[in-house]
Coordinates of C-alpha atoms and ligand atoms in Angstrom, one line a residue:
X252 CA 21.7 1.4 16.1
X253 CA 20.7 -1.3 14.0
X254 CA 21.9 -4.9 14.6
X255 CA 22.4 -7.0 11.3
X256 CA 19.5 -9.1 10.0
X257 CA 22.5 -11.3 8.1
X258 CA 21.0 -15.2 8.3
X259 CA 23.0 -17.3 10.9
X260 CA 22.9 -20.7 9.7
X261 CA 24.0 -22.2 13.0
X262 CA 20.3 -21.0 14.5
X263 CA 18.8 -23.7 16.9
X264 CA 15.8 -25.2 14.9
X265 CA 12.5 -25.0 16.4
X266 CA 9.3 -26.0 15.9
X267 CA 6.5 -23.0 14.8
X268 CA 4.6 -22.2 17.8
X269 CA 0.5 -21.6 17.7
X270 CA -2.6 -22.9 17.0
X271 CA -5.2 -22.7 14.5
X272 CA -7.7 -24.6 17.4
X273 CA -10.5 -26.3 16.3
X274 CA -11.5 -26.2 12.4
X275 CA -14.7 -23.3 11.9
X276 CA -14.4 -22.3 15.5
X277 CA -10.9 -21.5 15.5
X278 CA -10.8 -18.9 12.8
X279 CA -14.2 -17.6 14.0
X280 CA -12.2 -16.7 17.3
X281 CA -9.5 -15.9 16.2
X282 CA -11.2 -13.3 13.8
X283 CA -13.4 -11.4 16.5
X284 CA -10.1 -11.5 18.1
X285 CA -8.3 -10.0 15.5
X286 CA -11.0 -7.4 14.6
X287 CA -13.3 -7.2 17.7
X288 CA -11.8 -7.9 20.7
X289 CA -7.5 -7.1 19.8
X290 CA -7.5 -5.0 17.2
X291 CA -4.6 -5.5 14.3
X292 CA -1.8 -4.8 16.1
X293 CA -2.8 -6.6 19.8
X294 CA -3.5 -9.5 18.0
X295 CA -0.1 -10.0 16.7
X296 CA 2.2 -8.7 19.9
X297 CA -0.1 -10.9 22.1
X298 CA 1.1 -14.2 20.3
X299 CA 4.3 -12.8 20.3
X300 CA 4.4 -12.5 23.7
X301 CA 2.4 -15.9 24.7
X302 CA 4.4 -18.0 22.0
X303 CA 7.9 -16.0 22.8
X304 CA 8.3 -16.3 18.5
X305 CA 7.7 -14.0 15.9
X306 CA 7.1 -16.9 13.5
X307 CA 3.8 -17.9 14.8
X308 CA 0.9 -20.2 13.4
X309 CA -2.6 -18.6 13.6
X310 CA -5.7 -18.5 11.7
X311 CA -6.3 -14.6 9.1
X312 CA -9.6 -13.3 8.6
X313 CA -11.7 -13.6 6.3
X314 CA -11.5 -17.7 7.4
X315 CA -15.5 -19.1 7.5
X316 CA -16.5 -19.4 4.5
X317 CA -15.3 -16.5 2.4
X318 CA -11.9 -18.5 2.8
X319 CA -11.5 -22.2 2.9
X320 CA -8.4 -22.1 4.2
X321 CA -7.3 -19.4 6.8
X322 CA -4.1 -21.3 8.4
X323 CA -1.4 -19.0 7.7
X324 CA 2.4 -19.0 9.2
X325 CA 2.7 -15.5 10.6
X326 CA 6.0 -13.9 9.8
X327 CA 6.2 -10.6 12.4
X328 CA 10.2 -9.2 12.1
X329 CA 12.4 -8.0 9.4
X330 CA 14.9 -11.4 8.9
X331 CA 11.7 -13.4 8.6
X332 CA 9.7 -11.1 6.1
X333 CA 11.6 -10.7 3.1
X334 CA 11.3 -14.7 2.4
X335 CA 7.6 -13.2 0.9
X336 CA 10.3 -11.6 -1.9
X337 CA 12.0 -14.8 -2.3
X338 CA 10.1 -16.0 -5.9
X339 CA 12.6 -19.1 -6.1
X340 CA 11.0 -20.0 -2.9
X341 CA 7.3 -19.1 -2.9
X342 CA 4.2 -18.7 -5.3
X343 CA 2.2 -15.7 -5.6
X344 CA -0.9 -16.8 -7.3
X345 CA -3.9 -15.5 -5.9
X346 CA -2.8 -14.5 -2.8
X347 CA -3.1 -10.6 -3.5
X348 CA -5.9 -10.4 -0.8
X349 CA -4.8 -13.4 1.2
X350 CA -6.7 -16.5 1.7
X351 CA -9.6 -15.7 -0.6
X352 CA -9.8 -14.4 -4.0
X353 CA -12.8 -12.2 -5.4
X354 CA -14.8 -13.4 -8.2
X355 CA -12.6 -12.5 -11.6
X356 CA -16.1 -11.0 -12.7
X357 CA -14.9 -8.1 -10.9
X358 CA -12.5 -7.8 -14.0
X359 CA -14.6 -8.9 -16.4
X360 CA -13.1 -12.8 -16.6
X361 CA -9.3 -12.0 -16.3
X362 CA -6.8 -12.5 -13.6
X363 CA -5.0 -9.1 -13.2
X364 CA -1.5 -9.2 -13.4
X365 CA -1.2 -8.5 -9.6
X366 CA -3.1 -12.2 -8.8
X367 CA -0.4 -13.9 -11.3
X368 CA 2.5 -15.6 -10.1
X369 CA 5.7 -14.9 -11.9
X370 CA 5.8 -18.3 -13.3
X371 CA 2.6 -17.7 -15.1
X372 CA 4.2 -16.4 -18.9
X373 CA 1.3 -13.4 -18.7
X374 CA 2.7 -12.1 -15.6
X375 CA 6.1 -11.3 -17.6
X376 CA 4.4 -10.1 -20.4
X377 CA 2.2 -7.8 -18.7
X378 CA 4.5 -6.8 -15.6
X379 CA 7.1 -6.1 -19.0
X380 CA 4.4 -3.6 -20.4
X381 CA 3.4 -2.1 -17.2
X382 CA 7.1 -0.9 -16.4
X383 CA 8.3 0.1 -19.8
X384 CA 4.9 2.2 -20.1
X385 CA 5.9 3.7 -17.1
X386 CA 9.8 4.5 -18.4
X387 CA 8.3 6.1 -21.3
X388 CA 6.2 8.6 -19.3
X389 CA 9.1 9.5 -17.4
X390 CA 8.9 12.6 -18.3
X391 CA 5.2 14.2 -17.5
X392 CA 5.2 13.0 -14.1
X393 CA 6.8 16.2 -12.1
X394 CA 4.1 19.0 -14.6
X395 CA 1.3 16.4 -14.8
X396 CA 1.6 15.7 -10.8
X397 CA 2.0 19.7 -9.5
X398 CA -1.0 20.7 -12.2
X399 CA -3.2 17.7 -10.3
X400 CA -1.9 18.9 -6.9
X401 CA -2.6 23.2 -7.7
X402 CA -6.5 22.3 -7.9
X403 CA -5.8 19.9 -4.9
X404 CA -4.5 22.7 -2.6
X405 CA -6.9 25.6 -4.2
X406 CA -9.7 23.1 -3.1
X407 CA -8.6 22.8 0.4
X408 CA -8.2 26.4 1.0
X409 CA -11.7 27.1 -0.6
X410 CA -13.2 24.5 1.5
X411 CA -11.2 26.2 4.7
X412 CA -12.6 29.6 3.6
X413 CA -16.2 28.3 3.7
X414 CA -15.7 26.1 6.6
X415 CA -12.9 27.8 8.8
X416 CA -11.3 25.0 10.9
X417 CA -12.6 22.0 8.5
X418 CA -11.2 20.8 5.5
X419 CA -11.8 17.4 4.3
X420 CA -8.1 16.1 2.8
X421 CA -9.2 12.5 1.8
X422 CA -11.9 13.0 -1.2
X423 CA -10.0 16.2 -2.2
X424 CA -6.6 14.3 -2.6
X425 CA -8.5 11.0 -4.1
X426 CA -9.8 13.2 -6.7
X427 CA -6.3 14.9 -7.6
X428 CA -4.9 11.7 -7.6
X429 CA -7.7 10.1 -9.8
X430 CA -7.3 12.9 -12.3
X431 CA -3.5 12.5 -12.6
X432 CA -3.5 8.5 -12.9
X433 CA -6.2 8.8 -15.7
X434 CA -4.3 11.8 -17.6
X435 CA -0.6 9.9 -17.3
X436 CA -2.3 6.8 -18.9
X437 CA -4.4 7.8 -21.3
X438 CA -3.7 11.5 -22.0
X439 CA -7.1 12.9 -21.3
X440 CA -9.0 14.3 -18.7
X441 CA -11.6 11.4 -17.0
X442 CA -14.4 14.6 -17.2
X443 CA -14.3 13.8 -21.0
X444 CA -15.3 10.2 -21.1
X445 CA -18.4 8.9 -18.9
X446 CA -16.6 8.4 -15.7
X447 CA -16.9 12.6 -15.4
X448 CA -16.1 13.4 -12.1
X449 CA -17.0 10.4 -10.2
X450 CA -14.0 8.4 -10.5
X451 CA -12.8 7.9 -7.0
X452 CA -16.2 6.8 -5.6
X453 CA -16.5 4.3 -8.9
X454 CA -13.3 2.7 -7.3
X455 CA -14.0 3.0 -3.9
X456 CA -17.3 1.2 -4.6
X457 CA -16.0 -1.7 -7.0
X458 CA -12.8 -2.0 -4.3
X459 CA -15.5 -2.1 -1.5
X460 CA -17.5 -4.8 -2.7
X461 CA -14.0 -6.8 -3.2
X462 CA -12.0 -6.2 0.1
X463 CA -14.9 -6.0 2.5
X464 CA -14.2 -9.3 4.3
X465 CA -11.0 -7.9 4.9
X466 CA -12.3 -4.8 6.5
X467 CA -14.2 -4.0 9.7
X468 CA -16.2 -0.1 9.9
X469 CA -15.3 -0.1 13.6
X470 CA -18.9 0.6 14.3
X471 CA -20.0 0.0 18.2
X472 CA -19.4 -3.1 20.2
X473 CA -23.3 -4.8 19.5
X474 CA -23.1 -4.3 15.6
X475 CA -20.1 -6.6 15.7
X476 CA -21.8 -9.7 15.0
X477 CA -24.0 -8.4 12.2
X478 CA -21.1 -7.1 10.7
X479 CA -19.0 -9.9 10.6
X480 CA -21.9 -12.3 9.3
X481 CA -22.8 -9.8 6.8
X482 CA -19.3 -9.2 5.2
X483 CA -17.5 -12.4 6.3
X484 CA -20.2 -14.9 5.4
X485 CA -20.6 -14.8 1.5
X486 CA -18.8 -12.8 -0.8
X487 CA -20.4 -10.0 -2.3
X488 CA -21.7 -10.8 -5.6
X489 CA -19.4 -8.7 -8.5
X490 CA -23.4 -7.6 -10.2
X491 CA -23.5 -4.8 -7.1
X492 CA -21.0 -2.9 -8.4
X493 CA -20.6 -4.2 -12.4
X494 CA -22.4 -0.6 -13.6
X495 CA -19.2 1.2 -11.2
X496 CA -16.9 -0.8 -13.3
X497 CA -18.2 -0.7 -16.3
X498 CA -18.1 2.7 -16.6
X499 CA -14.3 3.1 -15.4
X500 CA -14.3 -0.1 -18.2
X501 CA -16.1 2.1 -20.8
X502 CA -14.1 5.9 -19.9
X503 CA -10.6 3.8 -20.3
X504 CA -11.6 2.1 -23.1
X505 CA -12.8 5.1 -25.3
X506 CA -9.7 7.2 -23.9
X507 CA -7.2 5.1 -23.5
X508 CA -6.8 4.3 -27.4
X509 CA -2.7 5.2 -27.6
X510 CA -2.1 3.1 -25.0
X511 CA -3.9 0.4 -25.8
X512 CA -2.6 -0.1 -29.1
X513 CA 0.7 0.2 -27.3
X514 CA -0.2 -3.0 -25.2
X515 CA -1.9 -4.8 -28.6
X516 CA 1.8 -3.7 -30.4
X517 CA 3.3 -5.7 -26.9
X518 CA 1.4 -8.8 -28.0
X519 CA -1.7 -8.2 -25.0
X520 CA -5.2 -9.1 -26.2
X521 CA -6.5 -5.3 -26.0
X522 CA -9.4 -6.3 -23.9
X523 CA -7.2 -8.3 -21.5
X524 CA -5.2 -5.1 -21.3
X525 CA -8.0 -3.2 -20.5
X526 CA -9.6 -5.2 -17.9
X527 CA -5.7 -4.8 -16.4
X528 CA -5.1 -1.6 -16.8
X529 CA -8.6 -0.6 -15.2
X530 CA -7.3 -2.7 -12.1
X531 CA -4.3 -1.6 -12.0
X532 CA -5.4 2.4 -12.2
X533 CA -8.4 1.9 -9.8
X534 CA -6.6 -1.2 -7.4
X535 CA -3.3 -1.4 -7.3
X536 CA -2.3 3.0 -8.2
X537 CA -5.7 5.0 -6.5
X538 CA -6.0 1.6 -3.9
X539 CA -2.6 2.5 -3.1
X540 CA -2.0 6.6 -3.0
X541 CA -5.6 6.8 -1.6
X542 CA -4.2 5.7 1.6
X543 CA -0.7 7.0 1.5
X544 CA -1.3 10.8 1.3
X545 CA -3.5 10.8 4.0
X546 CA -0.3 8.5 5.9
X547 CA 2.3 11.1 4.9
X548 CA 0.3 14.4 5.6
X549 CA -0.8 12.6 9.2
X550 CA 3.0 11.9 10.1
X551 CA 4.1 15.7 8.6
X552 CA 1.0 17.0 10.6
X553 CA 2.3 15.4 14.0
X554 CA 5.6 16.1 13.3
X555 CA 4.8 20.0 14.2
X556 CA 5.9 23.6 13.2
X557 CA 9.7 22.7 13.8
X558 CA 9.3 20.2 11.3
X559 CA 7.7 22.0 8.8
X560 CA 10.2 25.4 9.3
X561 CA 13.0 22.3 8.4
X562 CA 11.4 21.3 5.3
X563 CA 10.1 24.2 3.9
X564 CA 13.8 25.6 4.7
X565 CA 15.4 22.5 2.6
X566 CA 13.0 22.6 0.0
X567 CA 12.9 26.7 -0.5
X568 CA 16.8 26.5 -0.8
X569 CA 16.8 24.3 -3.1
X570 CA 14.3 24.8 -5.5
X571 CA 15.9 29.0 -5.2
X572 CA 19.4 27.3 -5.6
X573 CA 18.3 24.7 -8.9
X574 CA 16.0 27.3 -10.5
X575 CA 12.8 25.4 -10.1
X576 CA 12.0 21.8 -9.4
X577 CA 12.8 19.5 -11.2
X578 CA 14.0 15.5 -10.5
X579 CA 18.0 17.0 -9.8
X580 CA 16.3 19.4 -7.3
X581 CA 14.2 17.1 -5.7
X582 CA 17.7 14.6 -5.5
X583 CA 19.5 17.5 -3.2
X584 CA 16.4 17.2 -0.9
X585 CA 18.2 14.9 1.7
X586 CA 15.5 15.4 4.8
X587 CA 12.1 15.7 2.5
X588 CA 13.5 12.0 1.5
X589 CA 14.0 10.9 4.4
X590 CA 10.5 11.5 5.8
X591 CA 9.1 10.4 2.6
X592 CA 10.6 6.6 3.4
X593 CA 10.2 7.7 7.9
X594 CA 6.0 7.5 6.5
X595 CA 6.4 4.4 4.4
X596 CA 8.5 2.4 7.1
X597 CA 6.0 3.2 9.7
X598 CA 3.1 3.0 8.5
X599 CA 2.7 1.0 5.1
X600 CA 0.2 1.9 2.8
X601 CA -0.6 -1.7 2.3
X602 CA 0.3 -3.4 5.5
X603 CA -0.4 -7.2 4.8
X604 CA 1.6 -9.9 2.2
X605 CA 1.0 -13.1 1.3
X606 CA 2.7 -16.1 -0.5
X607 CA 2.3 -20.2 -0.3
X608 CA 5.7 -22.0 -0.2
X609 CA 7.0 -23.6 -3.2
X610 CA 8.9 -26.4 -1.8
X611 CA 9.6 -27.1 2.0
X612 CA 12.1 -24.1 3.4
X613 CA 13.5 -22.5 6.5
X614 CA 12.4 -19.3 7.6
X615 CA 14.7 -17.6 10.1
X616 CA 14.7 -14.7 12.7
X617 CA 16.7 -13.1 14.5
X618 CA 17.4 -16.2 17.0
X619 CA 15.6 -19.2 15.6
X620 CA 15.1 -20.9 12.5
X621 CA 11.6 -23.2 11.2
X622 CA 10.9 -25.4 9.0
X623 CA 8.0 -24.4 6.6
X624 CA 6.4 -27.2 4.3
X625 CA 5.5 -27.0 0.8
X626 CA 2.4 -25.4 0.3
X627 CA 1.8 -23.8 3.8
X628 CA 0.6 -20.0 3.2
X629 CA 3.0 -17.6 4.6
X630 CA 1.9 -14.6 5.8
X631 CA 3.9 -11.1 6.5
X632 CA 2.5 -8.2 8.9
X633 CA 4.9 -5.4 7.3
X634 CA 4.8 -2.8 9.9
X635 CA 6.1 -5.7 12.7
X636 CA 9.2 -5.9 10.1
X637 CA 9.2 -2.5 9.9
X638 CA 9.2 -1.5 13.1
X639 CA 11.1 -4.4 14.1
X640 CA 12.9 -3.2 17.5
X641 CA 16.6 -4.8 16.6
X642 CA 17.0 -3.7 13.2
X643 CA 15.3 0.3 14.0
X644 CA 16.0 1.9 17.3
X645 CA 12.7 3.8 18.7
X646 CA 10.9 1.8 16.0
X647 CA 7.1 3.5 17.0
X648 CA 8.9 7.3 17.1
X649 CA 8.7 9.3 13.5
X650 CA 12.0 10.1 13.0
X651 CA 12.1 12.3 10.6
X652 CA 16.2 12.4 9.8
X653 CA 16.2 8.2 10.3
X654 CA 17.4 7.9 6.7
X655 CA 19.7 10.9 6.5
X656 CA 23.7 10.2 5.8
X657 CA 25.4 6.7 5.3
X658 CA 23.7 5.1 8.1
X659 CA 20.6 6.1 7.8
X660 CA 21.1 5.2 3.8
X661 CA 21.9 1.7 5.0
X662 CA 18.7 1.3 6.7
X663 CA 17.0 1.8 3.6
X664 CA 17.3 -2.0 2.7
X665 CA 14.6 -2.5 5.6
X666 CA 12.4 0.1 3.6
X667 CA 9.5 -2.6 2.3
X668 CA 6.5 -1.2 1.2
X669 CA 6.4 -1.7 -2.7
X670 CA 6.7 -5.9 -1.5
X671 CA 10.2 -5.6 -2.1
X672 CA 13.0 -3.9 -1.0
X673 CA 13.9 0.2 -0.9
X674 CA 17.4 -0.8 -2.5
X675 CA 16.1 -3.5 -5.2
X676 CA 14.2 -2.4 -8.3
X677 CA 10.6 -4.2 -9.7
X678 CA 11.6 -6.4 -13.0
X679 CA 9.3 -8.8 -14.9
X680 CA 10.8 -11.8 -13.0
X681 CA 10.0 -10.1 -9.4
X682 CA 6.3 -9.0 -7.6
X683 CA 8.0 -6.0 -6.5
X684 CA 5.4 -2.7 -7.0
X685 CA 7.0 -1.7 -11.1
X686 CA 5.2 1.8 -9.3
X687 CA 8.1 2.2 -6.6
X688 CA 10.1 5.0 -7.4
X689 CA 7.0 6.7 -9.0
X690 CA 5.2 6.4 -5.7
X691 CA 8.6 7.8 -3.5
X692 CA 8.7 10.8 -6.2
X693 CA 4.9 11.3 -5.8
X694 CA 5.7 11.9 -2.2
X695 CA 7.9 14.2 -2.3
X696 CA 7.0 16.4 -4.7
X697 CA 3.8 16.5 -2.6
X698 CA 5.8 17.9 0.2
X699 CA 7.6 20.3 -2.0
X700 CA 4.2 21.5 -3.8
X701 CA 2.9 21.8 0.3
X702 CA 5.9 23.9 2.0
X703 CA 6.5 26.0 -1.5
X704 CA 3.0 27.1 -0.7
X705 CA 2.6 26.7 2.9
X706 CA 5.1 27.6 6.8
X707 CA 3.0 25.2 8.5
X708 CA 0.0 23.5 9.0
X709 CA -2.7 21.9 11.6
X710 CA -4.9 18.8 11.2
X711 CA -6.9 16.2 13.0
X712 CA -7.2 12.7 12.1
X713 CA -9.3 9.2 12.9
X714 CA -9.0 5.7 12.1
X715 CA -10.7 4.7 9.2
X716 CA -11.6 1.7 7.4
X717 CA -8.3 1.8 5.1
X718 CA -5.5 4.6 6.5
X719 CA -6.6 7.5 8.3
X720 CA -9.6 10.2 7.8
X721 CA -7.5 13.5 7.7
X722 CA -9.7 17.4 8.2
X723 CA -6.9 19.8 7.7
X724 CA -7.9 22.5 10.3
X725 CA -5.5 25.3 9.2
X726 CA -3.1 26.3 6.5
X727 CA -0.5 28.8 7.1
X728 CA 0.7 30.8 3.8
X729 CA 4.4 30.7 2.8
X730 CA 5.9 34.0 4.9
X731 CA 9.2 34.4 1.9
X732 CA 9.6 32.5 -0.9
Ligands
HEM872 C1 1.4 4.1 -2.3 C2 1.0 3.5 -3.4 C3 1.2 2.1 -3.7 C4 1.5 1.1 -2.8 C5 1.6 1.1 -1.3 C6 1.7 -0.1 -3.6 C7 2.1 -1.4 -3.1 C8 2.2 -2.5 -3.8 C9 2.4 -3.8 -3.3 C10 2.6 -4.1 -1.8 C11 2.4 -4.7 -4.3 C12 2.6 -6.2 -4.2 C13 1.3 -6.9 -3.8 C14 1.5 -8.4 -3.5 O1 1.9 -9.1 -4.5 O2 1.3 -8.8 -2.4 C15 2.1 -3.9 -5.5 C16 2.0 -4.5 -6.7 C17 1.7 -3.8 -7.8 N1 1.5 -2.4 -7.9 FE1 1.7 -1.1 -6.5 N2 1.6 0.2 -4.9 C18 1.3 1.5 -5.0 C19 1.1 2.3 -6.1 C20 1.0 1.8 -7.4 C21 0.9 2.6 -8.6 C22 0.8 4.1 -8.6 C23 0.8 1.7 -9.6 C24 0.7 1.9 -11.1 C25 0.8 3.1 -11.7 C26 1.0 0.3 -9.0 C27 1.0 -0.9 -9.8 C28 1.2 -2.1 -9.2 C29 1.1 -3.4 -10.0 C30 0.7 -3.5 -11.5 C31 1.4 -4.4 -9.1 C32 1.5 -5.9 -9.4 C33 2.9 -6.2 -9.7 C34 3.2 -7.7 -10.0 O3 2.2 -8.4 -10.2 O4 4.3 -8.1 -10.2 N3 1.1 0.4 -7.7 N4 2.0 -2.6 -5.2

């Protein structure tokens, strides 16, 4: 099974192979590479292969001239990725999105707690708010998330009855989602303020406008040019999207008064907390489960009926067993966890992380070790660390028990989603997700709330621009229970 990823210090030192070629036309190529010609994961296992290194210097998209500087050291295995975690080591401001930061008019002036590094004093501050909000809410997330996720499968089976065979899962899960983020933080339903019942497409077109030179709408072969010189050449201005914003800005501010007296009480300017807490409920929370409930279901979908008898059999007993569910029920639950982390190794919701060195370092791997200088951008393509052949046997298989007994618990350490790892905790002094264990819990009670109600079920998916576009084609109603 897994080999160690322990550092040995006696690693021959070698110098980091690749090429950012020549300035402009480098990163041009290496860009239609990456989103035209390769594809995401091509791009990286071709350098791999050429440069026989998975520390590798290349140029990241957006480059020319949304970025100024795309040169990045590419860090593509588990020994080599967690030095992104290191905060001793490297600096995380403004490298949320990589090599170019949007406009902070898209927050109405501020820099979210999520561009700060944790040397900036706000970071603490905020970060310090964020997680003890979330501690104090402990308690509403199981009722709050099941009464979210009741309309969530009603709407799916209406949507099957009046379109047998076609179900769209994304917007009906985006909204459930929406409507529980907005309830846990301010206590009230987003239909009462102005936002109504357009909250996910508010997001989805303020998020647009900032990650679109990211993003490519895999449209055919002869729109590639325009597309790239439309999205790639000048950022889009924040005034396309400010009246999306402003309403999400307006329905928090009038709803969220509890908790923004909480943050005023933690010594936050309240309009600084707003503008953060808008970003972090529409960014960093629907940015984030938007994409990984369409991962999971895919992964549960593919996995087939023998998989689903196996949960719904663990999760029936149970929650018959425990008298309900609750967090001790969802604790006994030992292969509904281990899928849970199976989706979030394979595919992470948020696949790319950034960080610039703070002082000249070594980076090793499993057989080498390179010297980084100050101020180089590192770079880290999670699901080559998390699928990262010596540390995870059948690395591209969905193993649904990989995390089941002691060694499949000591695996967990590899686990790095949240930008941190499954065994270490968020803190004020970290950049670790402070939504980690929320977002595991999240997961599983989703899969309790699905076999409780359901034997089995069928799906389709596609690629889309962020995760994948999931029509559930078929729900099969719990036989006992
Ligand atoms: C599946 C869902 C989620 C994923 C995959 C995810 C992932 C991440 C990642 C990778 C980072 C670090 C980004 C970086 O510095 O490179 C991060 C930070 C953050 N996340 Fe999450 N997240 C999710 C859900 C949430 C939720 C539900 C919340 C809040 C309720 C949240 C709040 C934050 C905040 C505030 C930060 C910034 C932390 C800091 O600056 O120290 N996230 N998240």
């Amino acid at each position: 099974m897994a080999s160690s990823d322990n550092i040995n210090n006696n690693l021959p030192m070698r110098p980091i192979p690749g090429s950012y070629g020549l300035p402009f036309f480098g990163a041009m190529s290496d860009r239609h590479d990456y989103f035209y010609n390769e594809g995401r994961d091509k791009f990286f296992a071709t350098r791999i292969e050429k440069y026989k290194s998975t520390v590798i210097r290349t140029n990241m998209p957006p480059g020319p001239f949304v970025s100024s500087n795309p040169r990045v050291i590419a860090l593509l295995d588990a020994v080599s990725f967690p030095i992104l975690f290191d905060n001793a080591k490297v600096e995380k401001r403004d490298v949320l999105d990589g090599t170019f930061m949007p406009s902070t008019s898209f927050t109405g002036g501020y820099r979210a707690c999520a561009f700060q590094d944790t040397t900036e004093p706000s970071h603490a501050l905020l970060k310090t708010f964020f997680l003890s909000f979330l501690s104090s809410r402990h308690h509403s997330f199981l009722p709050l998330f099941r009464a979210n996720l009741s309309d969530h499968f009603s709407d799916l089976q209406d949507k099957l009855a009046h379109q047998p065979g076609h179900a769209a899962y994304n917007s009906s899960v985006s909204d459930a989602v929406f409507n529980f983020l907005f309830r846990l933080l301010t206590d009230k339903s987003p239909a009462e303020t102005k936002i109504g019942n357009h909250g996910p497409s508010l997001v989805q077109t303020w998020l647009a406008a900032q990650l679109a030179p990211l993003a490519t709408l895999g449209l055919p072969r002869i729109f590639n040019y325009v597309e790239d010189l439309l999205i790639r050449t000048i950022p889009i201005p924040s005034w396309t999207v400010k009246s999306s914003y402003n309403k999400l800005y307006d329905g928090f501010s009038s709803a969220g008064e509890s908790i923004l007296e909480e943050a005023e009480r933690a010594g936050i300017k309240r309009e600084e907390a707003c503008h953060n807490l808008v970003f972090m409920l529409g960014f960093n929370a629907q940015g984030g489960l938007v994409n990984q409930f369409p991962i999971l279901i895919k992964w549960i979908g593919l996995g087939g009926e023998d998989l689903h008898r196996e949960l719904a059999g663990e999760i029936r007993t149970v929650v018959r067993e425990e008298g309900g569910v609750s967090l001790g029920a969802l604790d006994k639950m030992t292969l509904t966890k281990s899928v849970v982390y199976e989706a979030l190794r394979i595919e992470p919701a948020v696949p790319f992380q950034y960080a610039k060195a703070r002082e000249d370092l070594v980076v090793h791997t499993h057989d080498a070790a390179y010297q980084i200088k100050k101020g180089e951008m590192l770079f880290g393509y999670q699901p080559f660390a998390t699928k990262d052949p010596r540390i995870f046997q059948n690395p591209e298989d969905f193993v649904p028990d990989r995390f089941v007994g002691p060694d499949g618990e000591r695996l967990l350490r590899h686990v790095l989603w949240s930008n941190g790892r499954e065994t270490e905790d968020p803190t004020p002094d970290n950049k670790q997700c402070p939504a980690k264990n929320l977002v595991v819990l999240l997961c599983r009670v989703y899969l309790v709330e699905l076999f409780l109600r359901y034997d089995t079920f069928t799906l389709d998916f596609k690629p889309a621009v962020l995760g994948p576009q999931v029509t559930i084609k078929s729900l099969t109603k719990a036989s006992s229970f």
